CSV table of C-alpha atoms and ligand atoms in Angstrom, one decimal:
chain,number,residue,atom,x,y,z
A,225,MET,CA,0.0,0.0,0.0
A,226,LEU,CA,1.5,3.3,-1.1
A,227,LYS,CA,1.3,5.9,1.6
A,228,SER,CA,2.1,9.0,-0.5
A,229,ARG,CA,-0.4,11.8,-0.8
A,230,ILE,CA,0.5,14.1,-3.5
A,231,LEU,CA,-0.3,17.8,-4.3
A,232,VAL,CA,0.4,19.1,-7.8
A,233,LEU,CA,0.7,22.8,-7.8
A,234,GLY,CA,0.1,24.3,-11.3
A,235,GLY,CA,-1.5,21.0,-12.3
A,236,CYS,CA,-3.5,22.2,-15.3
A,237,GLY,CA,-0.6,23.1,-17.6
A,238,GLN,CA,1.1,21.1,-20.4
A,239,LEU,CA,3.2,19.0,-18.0
A,240,GLY,CA,0.7,18.9,-15.1
A,241,THR,CA,-2.3,17.6,-17.0
A,242,GLU,CA,-0.5,14.5,-18.2
A,243,LEU,CA,1.5,14.0,-15.0
A,244,VAL,CA,-1.7,14.1,-12.9
A,245,ALA,CA,-3.3,11.4,-15.1
A,246,HIS,CA,-0.2,9.1,-14.6
A,247,LEU,CA,0.0,9.8,-10.9
A,248,ARG,CA,-3.7,9.1,-10.4
A,249,ALA,CA,-3.4,5.8,-12.4
A,250,GLN,CA,-0.5,4.8,-10.1
A,251,TYR,CA,-1.7,6.0,-6.7
A,252,GLY,CA,-5.5,6.3,-7.1
A,253,ALA,CA,-7.4,9.5,-7.9
A,254,LYS,CA,-8.1,10.5,-4.3
A,255,LYS,CA,-4.4,10.4,-3.3
A,256,VAL,CA,-3.5,13.1,-5.9
A,257,ILE,CA,-4.8,16.5,-5.2
A,258,VAL,CA,-4.6,18.9,-8.2
A,259,SER,CA,-4.4,22.6,-7.8
A,260,ASP,CA,-4.1,25.7,-10.0
A,261,ILE,CA,-4.6,29.4,-9.8
A,262,LYS,CA,-8.2,28.9,-11.1
A,263,GLU,CA,-10.6,26.0,-11.5
A,264,ALA,CA,-9.8,23.4,-14.1
A,265,ASP,CA,-12.1,22.3,-17.0
A,266,ASP,CA,-15.0,20.0,-16.2
A,267,GLU,CA,-13.1,16.9,-17.0
A,268,MET,CA,-10.3,17.6,-14.6
A,269,MET,CA,-12.7,18.8,-11.9
A,270,ALA,CA,-14.7,15.5,-12.2
A,271,GLN,CA,-11.6,13.2,-11.9
A,272,GLY,CA,-10.6,13.8,-8.3
A,273,PRO,CA,-9.8,16.4,-5.6
A,274,PHE,CA,-9.1,19.9,-6.9
A,275,GLU,CA,-8.2,23.0,-4.9
A,276,VAL,CA,-7.7,26.5,-6.1
A,277,ILE,CA,-4.3,27.6,-4.8
A,278,ASP,CA,-2.1,30.6,-5.5
A,279,ALA,CA,1.4,29.0,-5.2
A,280,THR,CA,2.9,32.3,-4.1
A,281,ASP,CA,0.7,32.1,-0.9
A,282,TYR,CA,2.4,29.9,1.7
A,283,SER,CA,-0.7,29.6,3.9
A,284,GLN,CA,-2.9,28.5,1.0
A,285,ILE,CA,-0.5,25.6,0.3
A,286,GLU,CA,-0.1,24.8,4.0
A,287,ASP,CA,-3.9,24.6,4.6
A,288,VAL,CA,-4.2,22.0,1.8
A,289,VAL,CA,-1.1,20.1,3.0
A,290,ILE,CA,-2.7,19.8,6.4
A,291,GLN,CA,-6.2,19.1,5.2
A,292,TYR,CA,-5.2,16.2,2.9
A,293,GLU,CA,-2.1,15.0,4.9
A,294,ILE,CA,0.1,15.7,1.9
A,295,THR,CA,3.5,14.0,1.8
A,296,GLU,CA,4.8,15.1,-1.6
A,297,ILE,CA,4.5,18.2,-3.7
A,298,TYR,CA,5.1,18.6,-7.4
A,299,LEU,CA,5.6,22.3,-8.0
A,300,LEU,CA,4.7,23.0,-11.6
A,301,ALA,CA,3.4,26.6,-11.4
A,302,ALA,CA,5.9,28.8,-13.3
A,303,MET,CA,6.1,31.5,-15.9
A,304,LEU,CA,8.1,30.2,-19.0
A,305,SER,CA,10.8,31.9,-21.0
A,306,ALA,CA,8.9,34.0,-23.6
A,307,THR,CA,6.1,35.3,-21.3
A,308,GLY,CA,8.8,35.9,-18.6
A,309,GLU,CA,10.5,38.4,-20.9
A,310,LYS,CA,7.3,40.4,-21.1
A,311,PHE,CA,6.6,40.3,-17.4
A,312,PRO,CA,10.1,40.0,-15.7
A,313,ALA,CA,9.1,41.1,-12.2
A,314,LYS,CA,6.0,38.8,-12.2
A,315,ALA,CA,8.0,35.9,-13.5
A,316,TRP,CA,10.6,36.3,-10.8
A,317,GLN,CA,8.0,36.6,-8.1
A,318,LEU,CA,6.0,33.6,-9.2
A,319,ASN,CA,8.9,31.3,-9.9
A,320,MET,CA,10.9,32.1,-6.8
A,321,THR,CA,8.2,32.6,-4.1
A,322,SER,CA,6.4,29.4,-5.0
A,323,LEU,CA,9.7,27.5,-4.7
A,324,PHE,CA,10.6,29.0,-1.3
A,325,ASN,CA,7.0,28.2,-0.1
A,326,VAL,CA,7.4,24.5,-1.0
A,327,LEU,CA,11.1,24.2,0.2
A,328,ASP,CA,10.1,25.8,3.5
A,329,LEU,CA,7.2,23.3,4.0
A,330,ALA,CA,9.7,20.5,3.5
A,331,LYS,CA,12.3,22.2,5.8
A,332,ASP,CA,9.6,22.5,8.5
A,333,GLY,CA,8.8,18.8,8.2
A,334,LYS,CA,5.3,19.4,6.8
A,335,ILE,CA,6.0,17.4,3.7
A,336,GLU,CA,8.6,14.7,2.9
A,337,LYS,CA,9.5,15.2,-0.7
A,338,VAL,CA,9.5,17.9,-3.4
A,339,PHE,CA,9.7,17.8,-7.2
A,340,TRP,CA,10.7,21.0,-8.9
A,341,PRO,CA,11.3,21.4,-12.6
A,342,SER,CA,14.3,23.3,-13.9
A,343,SER,CA,15.0,23.8,-17.6
A,344,ILE,CA,17.7,24.0,-20.3
A,345,ALA,CA,17.1,27.8,-19.9
A,346,VAL,CA,19.6,27.7,-17.0
A,347,PHE,CA,22.3,27.7,-19.8
A,348,GLY,CA,23.4,30.8,-21.7
A,349,GLU,CA,25.5,32.0,-24.6
A,350,SER,CA,28.8,31.2,-22.8
A,351,THR,CA,27.8,27.6,-22.2
A,352,PRO,CA,29.3,24.9,-24.6
A,353,LYS,CA,26.5,24.4,-27.1
A,354,ASN,CA,26.9,20.8,-28.1
A,355,ASN,CA,26.5,17.9,-25.6
A,356,THR,CA,26.3,20.5,-22.8
A,357,PRO,CA,27.6,18.9,-19.7
A,358,GLN,CA,25.9,18.6,-16.3
A,359,GLN,CA,28.4,21.0,-14.8
A,360,THR,CA,29.5,23.9,-16.9
A,361,VAL,CA,29.4,27.7,-17.4
A,362,MET,CA,25.9,28.9,-16.7
A,363,GLU,CA,25.1,32.5,-17.5
A,364,PRO,CA,21.4,32.5,-18.5
A,365,SER,CA,20.1,35.6,-20.3
A,366,THR,CA,16.3,35.3,-19.6
A,367,VAL,CA,14.4,36.0,-16.4
A,368,TYR,CA,13.1,32.5,-16.6
A,369,GLY,CA,16.6,31.1,-16.9
A,370,ILE,CA,17.9,33.2,-14.1
A,371,SER,CA,15.0,32.1,-11.8
A,372,LYS,CA,15.7,28.5,-12.7
A,373,LEU,CA,19.4,28.8,-12.0
A,374,ALA,CA,18.8,30.6,-8.7
A,375,GLY,CA,16.1,27.9,-7.9
A,376,GLU,CA,18.6,25.1,-8.5
A,377,ARG,CA,21.1,26.7,-6.1
A,378,TRP,CA,18.4,27.0,-3.5
A,379,CYS,CA,17.3,23.4,-3.9
A,380,GLU,CA,20.9,22.3,-3.3
A,381,TYR,CA,21.2,24.7,-0.3
A,382,TYR,CA,18.0,23.3,1.3
A,383,HIS,CA,19.2,19.8,0.7
A,384,ARG,CA,22.6,20.5,2.2
A,385,LYS,CA,21.6,22.7,5.1
A,386,TYR,CA,18.2,21.3,6.1
A,387,GLY,CA,18.2,17.8,4.6
A,388,VAL,CA,15.3,18.6,2.3
A,389,ASP,CA,14.6,15.8,-0.2
A,390,VAL,CA,14.1,17.8,-3.4
A,391,ARG,CA,14.5,16.2,-6.9
A,392,SER,CA,14.7,18.1,-10.1
A,393,ILE,CA,15.2,17.7,-13.9
A,394,ARG,CA,16.3,20.3,-16.5
A,395,TYR,CA,13.5,19.7,-19.0
A,396,PRO,CA,14.1,20.4,-22.7
A,397,GLY,CA,11.2,21.6,-24.9
A,398,LEU,CA,8.2,19.3,-24.4
A,399,ILE,CA,6.0,18.1,-27.2
A,400,SER,CA,2.4,17.0,-26.4
A,401,TYR,CA,-1.1,17.1,-28.0
A,402,LYS,CA,-3.4,17.0,-25.0
A,403,THR,CA,-2.7,20.5,-23.7
A,404,ALA,CA,-1.1,23.5,-25.5
A,405,PRO,CA,2.2,24.7,-23.9
A,406,GLY,CA,2.1,28.3,-22.7
A,407,GLY,CA,4.7,31.0,-23.2
A,408,GLY,CA,7.8,29.0,-24.1
A,409,THR,CA,10.5,29.4,-26.7
A,410,THR,CA,10.3,25.7,-27.7
A,411,ASP,CA,6.5,26.0,-28.3
A,412,TYR,CA,6.9,26.2,-32.1
A,413,ALA,CA,7.5,22.4,-32.0
A,414,VAL,CA,3.9,21.9,-30.9
A,415,ASP,CA,2.2,24.7,-32.8
A,416,ILE,CA,3.7,23.5,-36.1
A,417,PHE,CA,1.5,20.3,-35.9
A,418,HIS,CA,-1.7,22.3,-35.3
A,419,LYS,CA,-0.9,24.6,-38.2
A,420,ALA,CA,0.2,21.7,-40.5
A,421,LEU,CA,-3.2,20.0,-40.0
A,422,LYS,CA,-5.2,23.2,-40.2
A,423,HIS,CA,-3.5,25.1,-43.1
A,424,ASP,CA,-0.7,22.9,-44.4
A,425,CYS,CA,1.7,25.7,-43.7
A,426,TYR,CA,3.5,27.2,-40.7
A,427,VAL,CA,5.4,30.5,-40.1
A,428,SER,CA,8.1,29.6,-37.7
A,429,PHE,CA,9.2,32.3,-35.1
A,430,LEU,CA,12.6,30.6,-35.0
A,431,ASN,CA,14.9,30.4,-38.0
A,432,ALA,CA,15.4,27.2,-40.0
A,433,GLN,CA,18.7,26.2,-38.3
A,434,SER,CA,17.7,26.7,-34.6
A,435,GLU,CA,18.6,23.4,-33.1
A,436,LEU,CA,17.1,22.8,-29.6
A,437,PRO,CA,16.8,19.8,-27.3
A,438,MET,CA,13.3,18.4,-27.2
A,439,MET,CA,11.3,15.6,-25.7
A,440,TYR,CA,8.0,13.8,-26.1
A,441,ILE,CA,5.7,14.3,-23.1
A,442,GLU,CA,5.5,10.6,-22.3
A,443,ASP,CA,9.3,10.5,-21.9
A,444,ALA,CA,9.2,13.6,-19.7
A,445,ILE,CA,6.5,12.0,-17.4
A,446,ARG,CA,8.4,8.7,-17.1
A,447,ALA,CA,11.5,10.6,-16.1
A,448,THR,CA,9.6,12.7,-13.6
A,449,ILE,CA,8.0,9.7,-11.9
A,450,ALA,CA,11.3,7.7,-12.1
A,451,ILE,CA,13.3,10.4,-10.3
A,452,MET,CA,10.7,10.7,-7.6
A,453,ASN,CA,10.5,6.9,-7.0
A,454,VAL,CA,14.2,6.0,-6.8
A,455,PRO,CA,15.7,5.5,-3.4
A,456,ARG,CA,17.1,8.8,-2.1
A,457,SER,CA,20.6,7.4,-2.0
A,458,GLN,CA,20.6,7.2,-5.8
A,459,ILE,CA,20.1,10.9,-6.2
A,460,LYS,CA,23.6,12.4,-6.5
A,461,VAL,CA,22.8,15.7,-8.2
A,462,HIS,CA,20.9,17.9,-5.7
A,463,SER,CA,20.5,21.0,-8.0
A,464,SER,CA,18.9,19.5,-11.1
A,465,TYR,CA,19.7,16.7,-13.6
A,466,ASN,CA,20.4,17.3,-17.3
A,467,LEU,CA,17.8,15.3,-19.2
A,468,ALA,CA,17.8,14.7,-23.0
A,469,ALA,CA,16.0,12.8,-25.7
A,470,LEU,CA,16.5,14.3,-29.1
A,471,SER,CA,17.5,17.6,-30.8
A,472,PHE,CA,16.2,19.0,-34.1
A,473,THR,CA,15.7,22.3,-36.0
A,474,PRO,CA,12.5,23.7,-37.4
A,475,GLU,CA,13.7,22.7,-40.9
A,476,GLN,CA,14.2,19.1,-39.8
A,477,LEU,CA,10.8,18.9,-38.1
A,478,ALA,CA,9.1,20.4,-41.2
A,479,ALA,CA,10.9,17.7,-43.4
A,480,GLU,CA,9.5,15.0,-41.1
A,481,ILE,CA,6.0,16.4,-41.3
A,482,LYS,CA,6.3,16.6,-45.1
A,483,LYS,CA,6.7,12.9,-45.2
A,484,HIS,CA,3.1,12.6,-44.0
A,485,ARG,CA,1.7,15.7,-45.6
A,486,PRO,CA,3.6,16.4,-48.9
A,487,ASP,CA,1.9,19.8,-49.4
A,488,PHE,CA,3.1,21.2,-46.1
A,489,GLN,CA,5.2,24.4,-46.4
A,490,ILE,CA,7.2,26.2,-43.7
A,491,SER,CA,8.5,29.8,-43.8
A,492,TYR,CA,10.5,31.7,-41.3
A,493,ASP,CA,9.8,35.0,-39.5
A,494,PRO,CA,12.0,35.0,-36.4
A,495,ASP,CA,10.9,37.3,-33.5
A,496,PHE,CA,12.3,38.0,-30.0
A,497,ARG,CA,12.3,34.3,-29.2
A,498,GLN,CA,15.1,33.8,-31.7
A,499,GLU,CA,17.6,35.5,-29.3
A,500,ILE,CA,16.4,33.2,-26.5
A,501,ALA,CA,16.8,30.1,-28.6
A,502,ASP,CA,20.2,31.2,-29.7
A,503,SER,CA,21.4,31.4,-26.1
A,504,TRP,CA,20.3,27.8,-25.3
A,505,PRO,CA,22.2,24.5,-26.0
A,506,ASN,CA,21.8,22.5,-29.2
A,507,SER,CA,22.1,19.2,-27.4
A,508,ILE,CA,22.5,18.0,-23.8
A,509,ASP,CA,24.7,15.4,-22.1
A,510,ASP,CA,22.5,13.6,-19.7
A,511,SER,CA,24.8,10.7,-18.7
A,512,GLU,CA,24.5,11.4,-15.0
A,513,ALA,CA,20.7,10.9,-15.1
A,514,ARG,CA,21.3,7.7,-17.2
A,515,ASN,CA,23.9,6.4,-14.7
A,516,ASP,CA,22.3,7.5,-11.4
A,517,TRP,CA,18.7,6.5,-11.9
A,518,GLY,CA,18.5,4.6,-15.1
A,519,TRP,CA,17.0,7.3,-17.4
A,520,GLU,CA,16.4,6.2,-21.0
A,521,HIS,CA,14.3,8.0,-23.6
A,522,LYS,CA,12.0,6.2,-26.0
A,523,PHE,CA,10.7,8.6,-28.6
A,524,GLY,CA,12.5,10.0,-31.6
A,525,ILE,CA,11.4,12.5,-34.2
A,526,GLU,CA,9.7,9.9,-36.5
A,527,GLU,CA,7.5,8.5,-33.6
A,528,ILE,CA,6.7,12.0,-32.2
A,529,THR,CA,5.6,13.3,-35.7
A,530,GLU,CA,3.5,10.3,-36.3
A,531,ILE,CA,1.8,10.5,-32.9
A,532,MET,CA,1.2,14.2,-33.1
A,533,LEU,CA,-0.4,14.1,-36.6
A,534,ARG,CA,-2.4,11.0,-35.7
A,535,GLU,CA,-3.8,12.3,-32.4
A,536,LEU,CA,-4.5,15.8,-33.6
A,537,GLY,CA,-5.8,14.8,-37.0
A,538,PRO,CA,-9.4,14.2,-35.8
A,539,VAL,CA,-9.5,17.7,-34.2
A,540,TYR,CA,-9.0,19.3,-37.6
A,541,ALA,CA,-10.8,16.8,-39.8
A,542,LYS,CA,-13.6,18.5,-41.7
B,842,LIG,C1,10.5,27.3,-22.7
B,842,LIG,O1,10.7,27.2,-23.9
B,842,LIG,O2,10.5,28.3,-22.0
B,842,LIG,C2,10.3,25.9,-21.9
B,842,LIG,C3,11.6,25.4,-21.4
B,842,LIG,C4,12.7,24.9,-22.4
B,842,LIG,O3,11.9,25.4,-20.3
B,842,LIG,N1,9.7,25.0,-22.8
């Protein structure tokens, strides 16, 4: 019998929606409490306990932790890279305050374990671009990246000083069809499938050669659940683990889509997100995650393209 009672903060986003479904399948719906800043859609509301929580408010989280006897928190509430550049102060406030709230709950013994997502955004222009190592130069240029790097340092600090069990992954761009991503630089790799099915053409906000690390959502969920379930002794990196699956450019993804939809056309009109993409790695060395807790990715560009077109097809079928 699993004793964990889980709270997912920011549970209605791209990652949260699918993570919650997996956690509920594993632990039972009643053991996974979903929360977000506002009520979810009817489907999510009907599936199990839901609480409206502002993750920047310590007492709102604490009340729910006490009410449901929560043992683990997955903190997914965050403002991503592109939106963060439009609202820098808000991004910093949300990303850092929510993290301190959850780390403090763990420090005070009110919960046992924390999952907190970091990102490839912790890296910057001075970082080696190819096969970026776990430990390297890190000078992020976005507010989001700065908040993630600061967050990583605080996770390690709370682990070292107070013994907090916090586990973290540096996610690459995530590709999924159930929920749209919101406000990221890697979002083109989701949007392109919607536009391919709707109009057979896509105007990319990144240039043809912008190579970025990416991952299919199912791989990301498996990694998240795996890192949370391994014995604590196997976690050697207490800031955040590099995690990789594949890397591709908009041009390469378009060529893959063209194999299924020969009429598909892509054009390029880079905007402010180009500068963000240019500051991030092309590919990531995740050998520490592979060695320490057995990480292996499953999905490549062919499988992802096939799944995305197949699953989204009916949405756009006339
Ligand atoms: C973003 O593009 O901001 C995110 C990320 C890589 O963390 N998808």
